[in-house]
Amino acid sequence: MKVRSRFAPSPTGFMHIGNLRTALYAYLIAKHENGKFLLRIEDTDKERFVEGSLEVILNTLKETGLFYDEGPDIGGEYGPYIQSERKTIYMEYAKKLIEKNEAYYCFCSKERLDMLKSNSEAVKRPYKYDKKCLYLTKEEIEENLKNNVPFVIRQNNPINGTTVFDDIIYGKISVDNSELDDMILIKSDGYPTYNFANVVDDHLMEITHVVRGQEYLSSAPKYNRLYEAFGWEIPIYIHCPLIMKDAQNKLSKRFGDASYEDFKNKGYLKETILNYIALLGWSPGTNEEIFSLDDLIKIFDYRNINKAPAIFDEKKIKWLNGEYLKKLSLEEFNDLAMPFYKKTLKKEYDFLKLSSLLQLRCELFSDMQEQIDFLDELPDYESDLYIHKKMKTTKENSLSSLEAILDSLRSLNCWTEDTIHEGLNALIQRLNVKNSIILWPLRCALSGKQFTPGGAVDIAVLLGKDESIKRIEKGIDKLR
Ligand code: GLU
């Protein structure tokens, strides 16, 4: 079998993490078997359409390296790949179903349908259309069509018996036909519903593996009935588990943790995002967790996808991002960090030096802010900061250290890591004290913080002589 899978997003304006995972799994299934992966845009629901969505979809797939073999912008043998450009095809197939009595015209007004809905609500039953229009005579139908009475086309589902379908993840599922609503296939605007278009297109585009979110599982029996009505082969279904923030809550747009863009804006690398979402519901069966896209293509087996909802673990994705950041060259790290530096720091620094201090201890760019904000402006700190048991520093000895440091550093003509080191070492020797007696108070005075990227000398280099001297003087004032 030649494997063909597809990613079929609706243009809703942003790339949900769950959608990107669907795209990734579909891509991996195809590429693992040397098959084809294609992109189809499902835009028949005009109300959900958001301007600019197509660009978001195309850019995200390109950026993450999920290259498709066929799609709206590159064409292919099975096009067009945008559903609104295939409108006539769906109508043609809906009419075929009408001929087979597997579908029918429905002319019911909105008022009548609303009434049916409120009736079912009143008796607490799920709403189902009552098939009234199935019993219209040929003449009545023709009359209505001639008079341009608005219509939809509905699927004609049996009311007895059961429909069974297979899902790779969820197994065999059997549903009583009496539960199947006669869903709308063609809407009154002439466009197909997603429910109809996905079946027609998956067949015409010869899709072998349908990967999609678990929310479509309950509709799958109705899709199977459509395949059967046409006499078409049913594809392999892979419904992926939900992705949750925690046991109760979904990821949400509002909290900035739902879309690919949200994670990019926080500074996650695209490699991290892709690697992490691969693990949302799938595992390779080993303890390994770091995979490139090529690794995934080799080892991905969709049969190992889990049914249980996947919990999105921010701690873990942060850790993973830290691992990816460590692998970058210093220059790459610096280039990627720069927009985040510029957000926090208005003054100029030796950013490459700053990056060398941060690269091994940074998990996420957007968390760096509090590690570096002291550079532009010394924070207001308490003099207690100088008291450190392990460093053996007190306010008293810190004061004398800072006074000695001030003299020694002031006299330096050249301000480099080496000269500062030499100056401080000479001081340590002369006073015959432990390193920490000098270095801890200096770090406190320069940063106003207990934790800093790099040590006192690194910070002094970054700040430059004038600013360092000013801060040491401030420390002295504070301790006097
Ligand atoms: N257009 C659907 C969505 O964006 C895709 C469902 C499918 O892949 O069949 O949710």
Short mmCIF file of C-alpha atoms and ligand atoms in Angstrom, two decimals:
data_model
loop_
_atom_site.label_atom_id
_atom_site.label_comp_id
_atom_site.label_asym_id
_atom_site.label_seq_id
_atom_site.Cartn_x
_atom_site.Cartn_y
_atom_site.Cartn_z
CA MET A 1 0.00 0.00 0.00
CA LYS A 2 1.30 3.45 -0.90
CA VAL A 3 0.82 5.48 2.27
CA ARG A 4 -0.82 8.89 1.86
CA SER A 5 -1.66 11.05 4.85
CA ARG A 6 -2.92 14.57 5.12
CA PHE A 7 -3.06 17.55 7.41
CA ALA A 8 -6.42 19.23 6.99
CA PRO A 9 -6.60 22.37 9.11
CA SER A 10 -9.41 24.88 9.09
CA PRO A 11 -8.23 28.46 8.69
CA THR A 12 -9.08 29.69 12.17
CA GLY A 13 -6.19 32.10 12.57
CA PHE A 14 -3.67 30.27 14.70
CA MET A 15 -1.93 26.94 14.93
CA HIS A 16 -3.16 25.09 18.00
CA ILE A 17 -0.56 22.83 19.56
CA GLY A 18 -2.96 19.90 19.10
CA ASN A 19 -3.26 20.67 15.39
CA LEU A 20 0.47 20.85 15.00
CA ARG A 21 0.77 17.49 16.71
CA THR A 22 -1.79 16.06 14.28
CA ALA A 23 0.27 17.46 11.41
CA LEU A 24 3.44 15.99 12.86
CA TYR A 25 1.95 12.53 13.38
CA ALA A 26 0.42 12.51 9.89
CA TYR A 27 3.76 13.61 8.46
CA LEU A 28 5.67 10.94 10.38
CA ILE A 29 3.29 8.18 9.35
CA ALA A 30 3.75 9.05 5.68
CA LYS A 31 7.50 9.65 5.82
CA HIS A 32 8.18 6.52 7.87
CA GLU A 33 6.78 4.53 4.95
CA ASN A 34 8.23 6.72 2.22
CA GLY A 35 4.72 7.86 1.47
CA LYS A 36 3.17 11.22 0.66
CA PHE A 37 2.04 13.88 3.09
CA LEU A 38 -0.35 16.50 1.83
CA LEU A 39 -1.93 19.70 3.02
CA ARG A 40 -5.60 20.43 2.48
CA ILE A 41 -7.34 23.56 3.68
CA GLU A 42 -10.83 22.99 5.07
CA ASP A 43 -12.44 26.37 4.66
CA THR A 44 -16.07 25.56 3.97
CA ASP A 45 -17.23 27.05 7.26
CA LYS A 46 -17.28 30.70 6.28
CA GLU A 47 -18.11 31.86 9.82
CA ARG A 48 -14.92 30.45 11.28
CA PHE A 49 -12.69 31.89 8.58
CA VAL A 50 -10.02 34.28 9.81
CA GLU A 51 -8.06 36.47 7.42
CA GLY A 52 -4.35 35.60 7.20
CA SER A 53 -4.84 32.04 8.45
CA LEU A 54 -3.47 30.38 5.36
CA GLU A 55 -0.16 32.19 5.84
CA VAL A 56 0.00 31.05 9.47
CA ILE A 57 -0.52 27.44 8.40
CA LEU A 58 1.95 27.53 5.52
CA ASN A 59 4.60 29.35 7.55
CA THR A 60 4.33 27.06 10.54
CA LEU A 61 4.69 23.93 8.44
CA LYS A 62 7.66 25.38 6.59
CA GLU A 63 9.29 26.66 9.75
CA THR A 64 8.98 23.34 11.54
CA GLY A 65 10.17 21.40 8.50
CA LEU A 66 6.92 19.51 7.97
CA PHE A 67 7.21 19.78 4.22
CA TYR A 68 4.21 18.52 2.30
CA ASP A 69 4.36 16.85 -1.09
CA GLU A 70 1.07 18.30 -2.33
CA GLY A 71 -0.78 21.38 -1.19
CA PRO A 72 -2.51 24.62 -2.11
CA ASP A 73 0.63 26.58 -2.90
CA ILE A 74 2.55 23.79 -4.64
CA GLY A 75 -0.26 21.89 -6.37
CA GLY A 76 -0.32 18.17 -7.03
CA GLU A 77 -2.25 15.56 -8.95
CA TYR A 78 -5.22 15.58 -6.60
CA GLY A 79 -5.94 19.31 -6.41
CA PRO A 80 -7.38 21.74 -5.81
CA TYR A 81 -6.29 21.49 -2.18
CA ILE A 82 -8.57 24.22 -0.85
CA GLN A 83 -12.07 22.96 -0.21
CA SER A 84 -13.87 26.14 -1.23
CA GLU A 85 -12.38 25.59 -4.69
CA ARG A 86 -13.91 22.11 -4.82
CA LYS A 87 -17.50 23.17 -4.17
CA THR A 88 -18.99 21.60 -7.28
CA ILE A 89 -17.39 18.24 -6.55
CA TYR A 90 -19.24 17.86 -3.26
CA MET A 91 -22.61 18.70 -4.77
CA GLU A 92 -22.04 16.12 -7.45
CA TYR A 93 -21.30 13.44 -4.85
CA ALA A 94 -24.20 14.46 -2.63
CA LYS A 95 -26.52 13.99 -5.61
CA LYS A 96 -25.08 10.51 -6.12
CA LEU A 97 -26.10 9.67 -2.58
CA ILE A 98 -29.60 11.05 -3.15
CA GLU A 99 -29.96 8.69 -6.12
CA LYS A 100 -28.99 5.80 -3.85
CA ASN A 101 -31.49 6.96 -1.21
CA GLU A 102 -28.55 7.45 1.16
CA ALA A 103 -29.22 11.18 1.36
CA TYR A 104 -32.18 13.50 0.87
CA TYR A 105 -33.16 17.14 0.39
CA CYS A 106 -34.41 18.84 3.52
CA PHE A 107 -36.43 22.06 3.24
CA CYS A 108 -37.26 22.48 6.94
CA SER A 109 -37.24 26.05 8.16
CA LYS A 110 -35.03 27.31 10.96
CA GLU A 111 -38.15 27.72 13.11
CA ARG A 112 -39.11 24.09 12.70
CA LEU A 113 -35.59 22.90 13.50
CA ASP A 114 -35.43 25.17 16.55
CA MET A 115 -38.70 23.69 17.71
CA LEU A 116 -37.35 20.15 17.31
CA LYS A 117 -34.27 21.15 19.27
CA SER A 118 -36.23 22.66 22.15
CA ASN A 119 -38.52 19.62 22.22
CA SER A 120 -35.54 17.32 22.66
CA GLU A 121 -34.09 19.60 25.31
CA ALA A 122 -37.38 19.46 27.19
CA VAL A 123 -37.25 15.66 27.35
CA LYS A 124 -33.45 15.72 27.87
CA ARG A 125 -32.68 13.69 24.77
CA PRO A 126 -29.93 14.48 22.30
CA TYR A 127 -31.32 16.31 19.31
CA LYS A 128 -31.92 14.31 16.13
CA TYR A 129 -33.61 15.45 12.98
CA ASP A 130 -36.95 13.60 12.63
CA LYS A 131 -36.56 12.70 8.92
CA LYS A 132 -39.69 14.60 7.94
CA CYS A 133 -38.28 15.56 4.53
CA LEU A 134 -37.24 12.00 3.76
CA TYR A 135 -40.91 11.35 3.05
CA LEU A 136 -41.48 14.17 0.57
CA THR A 137 -42.69 12.97 -2.80
CA LYS A 138 -40.65 13.47 -5.93
CA GLU A 139 -43.12 16.12 -7.06
CA GLU A 140 -42.95 18.03 -3.80
CA ILE A 141 -39.17 18.07 -3.99
CA GLU A 142 -39.17 19.26 -7.59
CA GLU A 143 -41.69 21.97 -6.80
CA ASN A 144 -39.56 23.24 -3.91
CA LEU A 145 -36.41 23.23 -5.98
CA LYS A 146 -38.20 25.08 -8.79
CA ASN A 147 -39.41 27.70 -6.33
CA ASN A 148 -35.92 28.13 -4.93
CA VAL A 149 -36.93 27.09 -1.43
CA PRO A 150 -33.66 26.99 0.55
CA PHE A 151 -32.53 23.45 1.25
CA VAL A 152 -29.83 21.36 2.80
CA ILE A 153 -28.89 17.80 1.90
CA ARG A 154 -28.89 15.30 4.76
CA GLN A 155 -27.43 11.87 5.20
CA ASN A 156 -30.07 9.15 5.47
CA ASN A 157 -28.98 6.97 8.36
CA PRO A 158 -30.82 3.77 9.27
CA ILE A 159 -32.68 3.71 12.55
CA ASN A 160 -32.11 0.03 13.28
CA GLY A 161 -28.97 -2.04 13.64
CA THR A 162 -25.46 -0.95 14.60
CA THR A 163 -22.48 0.60 12.90
CA VAL A 164 -19.01 -0.56 13.87
CA PHE A 165 -15.75 1.15 13.16
CA ASP A 166 -12.12 0.60 13.96
CA ASP A 167 -9.70 3.08 15.32
CA ILE A 168 -6.04 2.22 15.76
CA ILE A 169 -5.89 3.88 19.16
CA TYR A 170 -9.40 3.38 20.52
CA GLY A 171 -10.08 -0.04 19.04
CA LYS A 172 -13.40 -1.32 17.76
CA ILE A 173 -16.31 0.95 18.53
CA SER A 174 -19.90 0.02 17.97
CA VAL A 175 -22.77 2.51 17.88
CA ASP A 176 -26.53 1.98 17.68
CA ASN A 177 -27.78 3.43 14.43
CA SER A 178 -30.70 4.93 16.32
CA GLU A 179 -28.15 7.37 17.80
CA LEU A 180 -26.94 8.61 14.43
CA ASP A 181 -28.33 11.96 13.43
CA ASP A 182 -29.10 12.57 9.75
CA MET A 183 -26.29 15.07 9.59
CA ILE A 184 -26.17 17.82 7.01
CA LEU A 185 -23.89 17.10 4.07
CA ILE A 186 -24.54 20.21 1.99
CA LYS A 187 -25.51 23.46 3.71
CA SER A 188 -28.04 25.97 2.46
CA ASP A 189 -25.21 28.12 1.06
CA GLY A 190 -24.29 25.21 -1.22
CA TYR A 191 -21.05 24.49 0.65
CA PRO A 192 -20.44 21.06 2.12
CA THR A 193 -20.10 20.54 5.85
CA TYR A 194 -16.77 19.38 7.20
CA ASN A 195 -18.47 16.05 7.89
CA PHE A 196 -19.13 15.45 4.22
CA ALA A 197 -16.17 17.17 2.61
CA ASN A 198 -13.59 15.28 4.65
CA VAL A 199 -14.94 11.92 3.46
CA VAL A 200 -15.20 12.90 -0.20
CA ASP A 201 -11.75 14.46 -0.21
CA ASP A 202 -10.03 11.73 1.75
CA HIS A 203 -11.37 9.27 -0.80
CA LEU A 204 -10.59 11.34 -3.90
CA MET A 205 -7.14 12.19 -2.60
CA GLU A 206 -6.52 8.50 -1.86
CA ILE A 207 -5.74 9.06 1.79
CA THR A 208 -4.79 5.81 3.51
CA HIS A 209 -4.29 7.09 7.09
CA VAL A 210 -6.59 9.68 8.62
CA VAL A 211 -5.00 11.32 11.67
CA ARG A 212 -7.13 13.75 13.62
CA GLY A 213 -8.16 14.86 17.08
CA GLN A 214 -10.21 12.69 19.40
CA GLU A 215 -13.10 15.17 19.14
CA TYR A 216 -13.99 13.60 15.78
CA LEU A 217 -14.25 10.09 17.16
CA SER A 218 -17.97 10.26 17.77
CA SER A 219 -18.62 11.28 14.16
CA ALA A 220 -16.57 8.44 12.71
CA PRO A 221 -19.53 5.99 12.47
CA LYS A 222 -21.36 8.49 10.27
CA TYR A 223 -18.29 8.83 8.08
CA ASN A 224 -18.12 5.06 7.76
CA ARG A 225 -21.72 4.99 6.63
CA LEU A 226 -20.81 7.48 3.93
CA TYR A 227 -17.87 5.39 2.76
CA GLU A 228 -20.11 2.35 2.68
CA ALA A 229 -22.90 4.18 0.88
CA PHE A 230 -20.45 5.14 -1.87
CA GLY A 231 -18.85 1.71 -1.83
CA TRP A 232 -15.45 3.24 -0.99
CA GLU A 233 -12.63 1.74 1.02
CA ILE A 234 -12.47 3.03 4.60
CA PRO A 235 -9.10 4.57 5.57
CA ILE A 236 -7.16 3.70 8.71
CA TYR A 237 -8.33 6.00 11.51
CA ILE A 238 -5.93 7.34 14.09
CA HIS A 239 -7.71 9.60 16.55
CA CYS A 240 -5.19 11.31 18.82
CA PRO A 241 -5.80 11.82 22.54
CA LEU A 242 -6.69 15.20 23.97
CA ILE A 243 -3.98 17.51 25.20
CA MET A 244 -4.72 18.96 28.63
CA LYS A 245 -3.04 21.56 30.81
CA ASP A 246 -3.87 19.44 33.86
CA ALA A 247 -6.47 16.88 34.81
CA GLN A 248 -9.35 19.39 34.44
CA ASN A 249 -8.29 22.13 32.07
CA LYS A 250 -7.61 22.29 28.39
CA LEU A 251 -4.81 24.38 26.96
CA SER A 252 -6.24 27.80 26.35
CA LYS A 253 -5.63 30.67 24.05
CA ARG A 254 -6.34 33.08 26.86
CA PHE A 255 -3.47 31.84 29.02
CA GLY A 256 -1.08 31.87 26.10
CA ASP A 257 -0.43 28.16 26.15
CA ALA A 258 -2.47 26.89 23.25
CA SER A 259 -0.75 27.75 20.04
CA TYR A 260 2.57 27.27 18.32
CA GLU A 261 2.95 31.06 18.18
CA ASP A 262 2.46 31.34 21.96
CA PHE A 263 5.38 29.02 22.54
CA LYS A 264 7.55 30.69 19.95
CA ASN A 265 6.88 34.06 21.57
CA LYS A 266 7.99 32.71 24.92
CA GLY A 267 11.25 31.82 23.27
CA TYR A 268 10.89 28.09 22.74
CA LEU A 269 12.91 26.78 19.83
CA LYS A 270 10.96 25.17 17.02
CA GLU A 271 13.00 21.99 17.50
CA THR A 272 11.92 21.86 21.13
CA ILE A 273 8.26 22.37 20.30
CA LEU A 274 8.26 19.67 17.67
CA ASN A 275 10.20 17.23 19.85
CA TYR A 276 7.95 17.89 22.83
CA ILE A 277 4.65 17.51 20.99
CA ALA A 278 5.85 14.24 19.48
CA LEU A 279 5.92 12.96 23.06
CA LEU A 280 2.42 14.22 23.85
CA GLY A 281 0.63 10.92 23.69
CA TRP A 282 3.36 8.87 22.06
CA SER A 283 6.49 7.29 23.41
CA PRO A 284 9.27 5.35 21.73
CA GLY A 285 9.20 2.72 24.48
CA THR A 286 12.68 3.72 25.73
CA ASN A 287 13.88 6.40 28.12
CA GLU A 288 15.18 8.52 25.31
CA GLU A 289 13.47 11.87 24.92
CA ILE A 290 15.49 14.00 22.57
CA PHE A 291 14.66 13.41 18.93
CA SER A 292 15.25 15.32 15.75
CA LEU A 293 12.63 15.16 13.02
CA ASP A 294 14.80 12.63 11.16
CA ASP A 295 15.06 10.44 14.27
CA LEU A 296 11.30 10.57 14.61
CA ILE A 297 10.73 9.57 11.00
CA LYS A 298 12.81 6.46 11.65
CA ILE A 299 11.27 5.35 14.93
CA PHE A 300 7.72 6.67 14.93
CA ASP A 301 5.12 3.95 15.10
CA TYR A 302 1.54 5.20 15.34
CA ARG A 303 0.47 1.99 17.03
CA ASN A 304 2.27 3.25 20.15
CA ILE A 305 0.06 6.31 20.54
CA ASN A 306 -1.63 6.39 23.92
CA LYS A 307 -5.37 6.74 24.49
CA ALA A 308 -5.14 8.62 27.77
CA PRO A 309 -5.25 12.41 27.54
CA ALA A 310 -1.76 13.83 27.36
CA ILE A 311 -0.83 16.39 30.00
CA PHE A 312 1.17 19.33 28.75
CA ASP A 313 4.03 19.62 31.21
CA GLU A 314 5.56 23.11 31.06
CA LYS A 315 8.44 22.08 33.31
CA LYS A 316 9.38 19.34 30.94
CA ILE A 317 9.20 21.41 27.78
CA LYS A 318 11.36 24.03 29.52
CA TRP A 319 13.92 21.42 30.44
CA LEU A 320 13.90 20.14 26.88
CA ASN A 321 14.38 23.65 25.57
CA GLY A 322 17.38 24.09 27.88
CA GLU A 323 18.87 20.94 26.38
CA TYR A 324 18.40 22.29 22.86
CA LEU A 325 19.87 25.67 23.84
CA LYS A 326 23.00 23.96 25.14
CA LYS A 327 23.55 22.34 21.77
CA LEU A 328 23.60 25.65 19.89
CA SER A 329 26.83 27.41 19.03
CA LEU A 330 27.42 30.54 21.08
CA GLU A 331 26.68 32.70 18.04
CA GLU A 332 23.40 30.93 17.34
CA PHE A 333 22.36 31.27 20.96
CA ASN A 334 23.27 34.92 20.92
CA ASP A 335 21.31 35.63 17.72
CA LEU A 336 18.20 33.97 19.10
CA ALA A 337 18.55 35.61 22.52
CA MET A 338 19.07 39.10 21.11
CA PRO A 339 15.39 40.06 20.69
CA PHE A 340 14.82 39.08 24.31
CA TYR A 341 17.88 41.02 25.52
CA LYS A 342 16.62 44.05 23.64
CA LYS A 343 13.26 43.81 25.36
CA THR A 344 14.84 44.02 28.82
CA LEU A 345 18.04 45.98 28.27
CA LYS A 346 18.15 49.46 26.79
CA LYS A 347 21.92 49.95 27.22
CA GLU A 348 24.63 48.33 25.09
CA TYR A 349 26.70 45.42 26.41
CA ASP A 350 29.07 42.79 25.18
CA PHE A 351 26.11 40.54 24.39
CA LEU A 352 28.24 37.66 23.23
CA LYS A 353 29.87 37.64 26.66
CA LEU A 354 26.46 37.78 28.30
CA SER A 355 25.34 34.84 26.15
CA SER A 356 28.39 32.84 27.17
CA LEU A 357 27.32 33.32 30.80
CA LEU A 358 23.70 32.41 30.17
CA GLN A 359 23.76 29.62 27.61
CA LEU A 360 24.30 26.77 30.02
CA ARG A 361 21.89 28.01 32.64
CA CYS A 362 19.02 29.26 30.53
CA GLU A 363 15.99 27.12 29.77
CA LEU A 364 13.79 29.74 28.21
CA PHE A 365 14.55 33.17 26.79
CA SER A 366 11.48 34.80 28.23
CA ASP A 367 12.59 33.72 31.74
CA MET A 368 15.94 35.47 31.30
CA GLN A 369 14.54 38.87 32.09
CA GLU A 370 14.98 38.56 35.83
CA GLN A 371 18.49 37.19 35.42
CA ILE A 372 19.71 40.20 33.48
CA ASP A 373 17.59 43.21 34.38
CA PHE A 374 20.10 44.34 37.04
CA LEU A 375 22.51 45.29 34.27
CA ASP A 376 20.62 48.39 33.17
CA GLU A 377 19.69 49.46 36.64
CA LEU A 378 20.94 48.41 40.06
CA PRO A 379 17.93 47.13 41.96
CA ASP A 380 17.16 48.48 45.38
CA TYR A 381 18.58 45.91 47.82
CA GLU A 382 18.89 45.47 51.56
CA SER A 383 22.31 45.59 53.18
CA ASP A 384 21.56 42.14 54.64
CA LEU A 385 22.42 40.80 51.20
CA TYR A 386 26.09 41.07 52.21
CA ILE A 387 25.68 38.65 55.10
CA HIS A 388 26.49 35.15 53.86
CA LYS A 389 27.38 32.35 56.23
CA LYS A 390 29.14 30.10 53.78
CA MET A 391 31.07 32.98 52.23
CA LYS A 392 31.95 34.12 55.77
CA THR A 393 30.88 37.65 55.01
CA THR A 394 29.32 40.14 57.39
CA LYS A 395 28.28 43.73 56.86
CA GLU A 396 31.47 44.84 58.63
CA ASN A 397 34.00 42.84 56.64
CA SER A 398 32.04 43.56 53.44
CA LEU A 399 32.45 47.27 54.05
CA SER A 400 36.20 47.02 54.43
CA SER A 401 36.40 44.71 51.42
CA LEU A 402 34.48 47.14 49.24
CA GLU A 403 36.69 50.04 50.36
CA ALA A 404 39.80 48.09 49.45
CA ILE A 405 38.26 46.93 46.14
CA LEU A 406 37.37 50.48 45.25
CA ASP A 407 40.97 51.63 45.64
CA SER A 408 42.34 48.73 43.72
CA LEU A 409 39.91 48.80 40.80
CA ARG A 410 39.91 52.55 40.47
CA SER A 411 43.60 52.47 39.73
CA LEU A 412 43.19 50.06 36.80
CA ASN A 413 43.92 51.67 33.48
CA CYS A 414 42.68 48.82 31.43
CA TRP A 415 39.33 47.15 32.22
CA THR A 416 39.39 43.53 31.11
CA GLU A 417 38.66 40.21 32.69
CA ASP A 418 42.40 39.63 33.17
CA THR A 419 43.28 42.98 34.65
CA ILE A 420 40.35 42.89 37.05
CA HIS A 421 41.30 39.38 38.11
CA GLU A 422 44.89 40.39 38.67
CA GLY A 423 43.87 43.42 40.71
CA LEU A 424 41.54 41.42 42.90
CA ASN A 425 43.99 38.56 43.34
CA ALA A 426 46.70 40.93 44.46
CA LEU A 427 44.24 42.37 46.96
CA ILE A 428 43.30 38.93 48.27
CA GLN A 429 46.96 38.08 48.75
CA ARG A 430 47.80 41.36 50.40
CA LEU A 431 44.90 41.14 52.86
CA ASN A 432 45.45 37.42 53.26
CA VAL A 433 41.72 36.62 53.11
CA LYS A 434 39.63 33.96 51.42
CA ASN A 435 38.46 34.75 47.86
CA SER A 436 34.86 34.95 48.96
CA ILE A 437 35.56 37.76 51.41
CA ILE A 438 36.34 39.94 48.41
CA LEU A 439 34.26 38.41 45.64
CA TRP A 440 30.91 38.07 47.41
CA PRO A 441 30.62 41.71 48.51
CA LEU A 442 31.71 42.79 45.05
CA ARG A 443 29.04 40.66 43.39
CA CYS A 444 26.39 42.04 45.76
CA ALA A 445 27.45 45.61 45.13
CA LEU A 446 27.49 45.18 41.37
CA SER A 447 24.20 43.33 41.02
CA GLY A 448 22.11 43.84 44.14
CA LYS A 449 21.24 40.17 43.76
CA GLN A 450 22.03 36.86 45.34
CA PHE A 451 22.07 34.94 42.08
CA THR A 452 23.63 36.21 38.91
CA PRO A 453 24.79 34.73 35.65
CA GLY A 454 28.58 34.61 36.03
CA GLY A 455 30.64 35.87 38.93
CA ALA A 456 31.71 39.29 40.17
CA VAL A 457 34.43 39.73 37.55
CA ASP A 458 32.12 38.79 34.67
CA ILE A 459 29.60 41.35 35.83
CA ALA A 460 32.25 44.01 36.26
CA VAL A 461 33.38 43.43 32.68
CA LEU A 462 29.81 43.68 31.38
CA LEU A 463 29.06 46.85 33.33
CA GLY A 464 32.28 48.64 32.43
CA LYS A 465 34.55 50.59 34.76
CA ASP A 466 32.48 53.72 35.44
CA GLU A 467 29.28 51.91 36.28
CA SER A 468 31.12 49.32 38.39
CA ILE A 469 32.87 52.00 40.42
CA LYS A 470 29.57 53.82 40.95
CA ARG A 471 27.91 50.67 42.22
CA ILE A 472 30.79 49.85 44.58
CA GLU A 473 30.53 53.37 46.02
CA LYS A 474 26.82 52.89 46.48
CA GLY A 475 27.49 49.64 48.36
CA ILE A 476 29.93 51.40 50.62
CA ASP A 477 27.35 54.10 51.40
CA LYS A 478 24.78 51.46 52.15
CA LEU A 479 27.08 49.68 54.61
CA ARG A 480 28.39 52.76 56.43
N1 GLU B 1 -10.58 20.68 9.57
C1 GLU B 1 -10.55 19.90 10.75
C2 GLU B 1 -9.95 20.73 11.87
O1 GLU B 1 -9.25 21.69 11.61
C3 GLU B 1 -9.66 18.69 10.55
C4 GLU B 1 -10.20 17.42 10.96
C5 GLU B 1 -9.54 16.30 10.17
O2 GLU B 1 -8.31 16.25 10.14
O3 GLU B 1 -10.25 15.50 9.58
O4 GLU B 1 -10.16 20.44 13.01
#
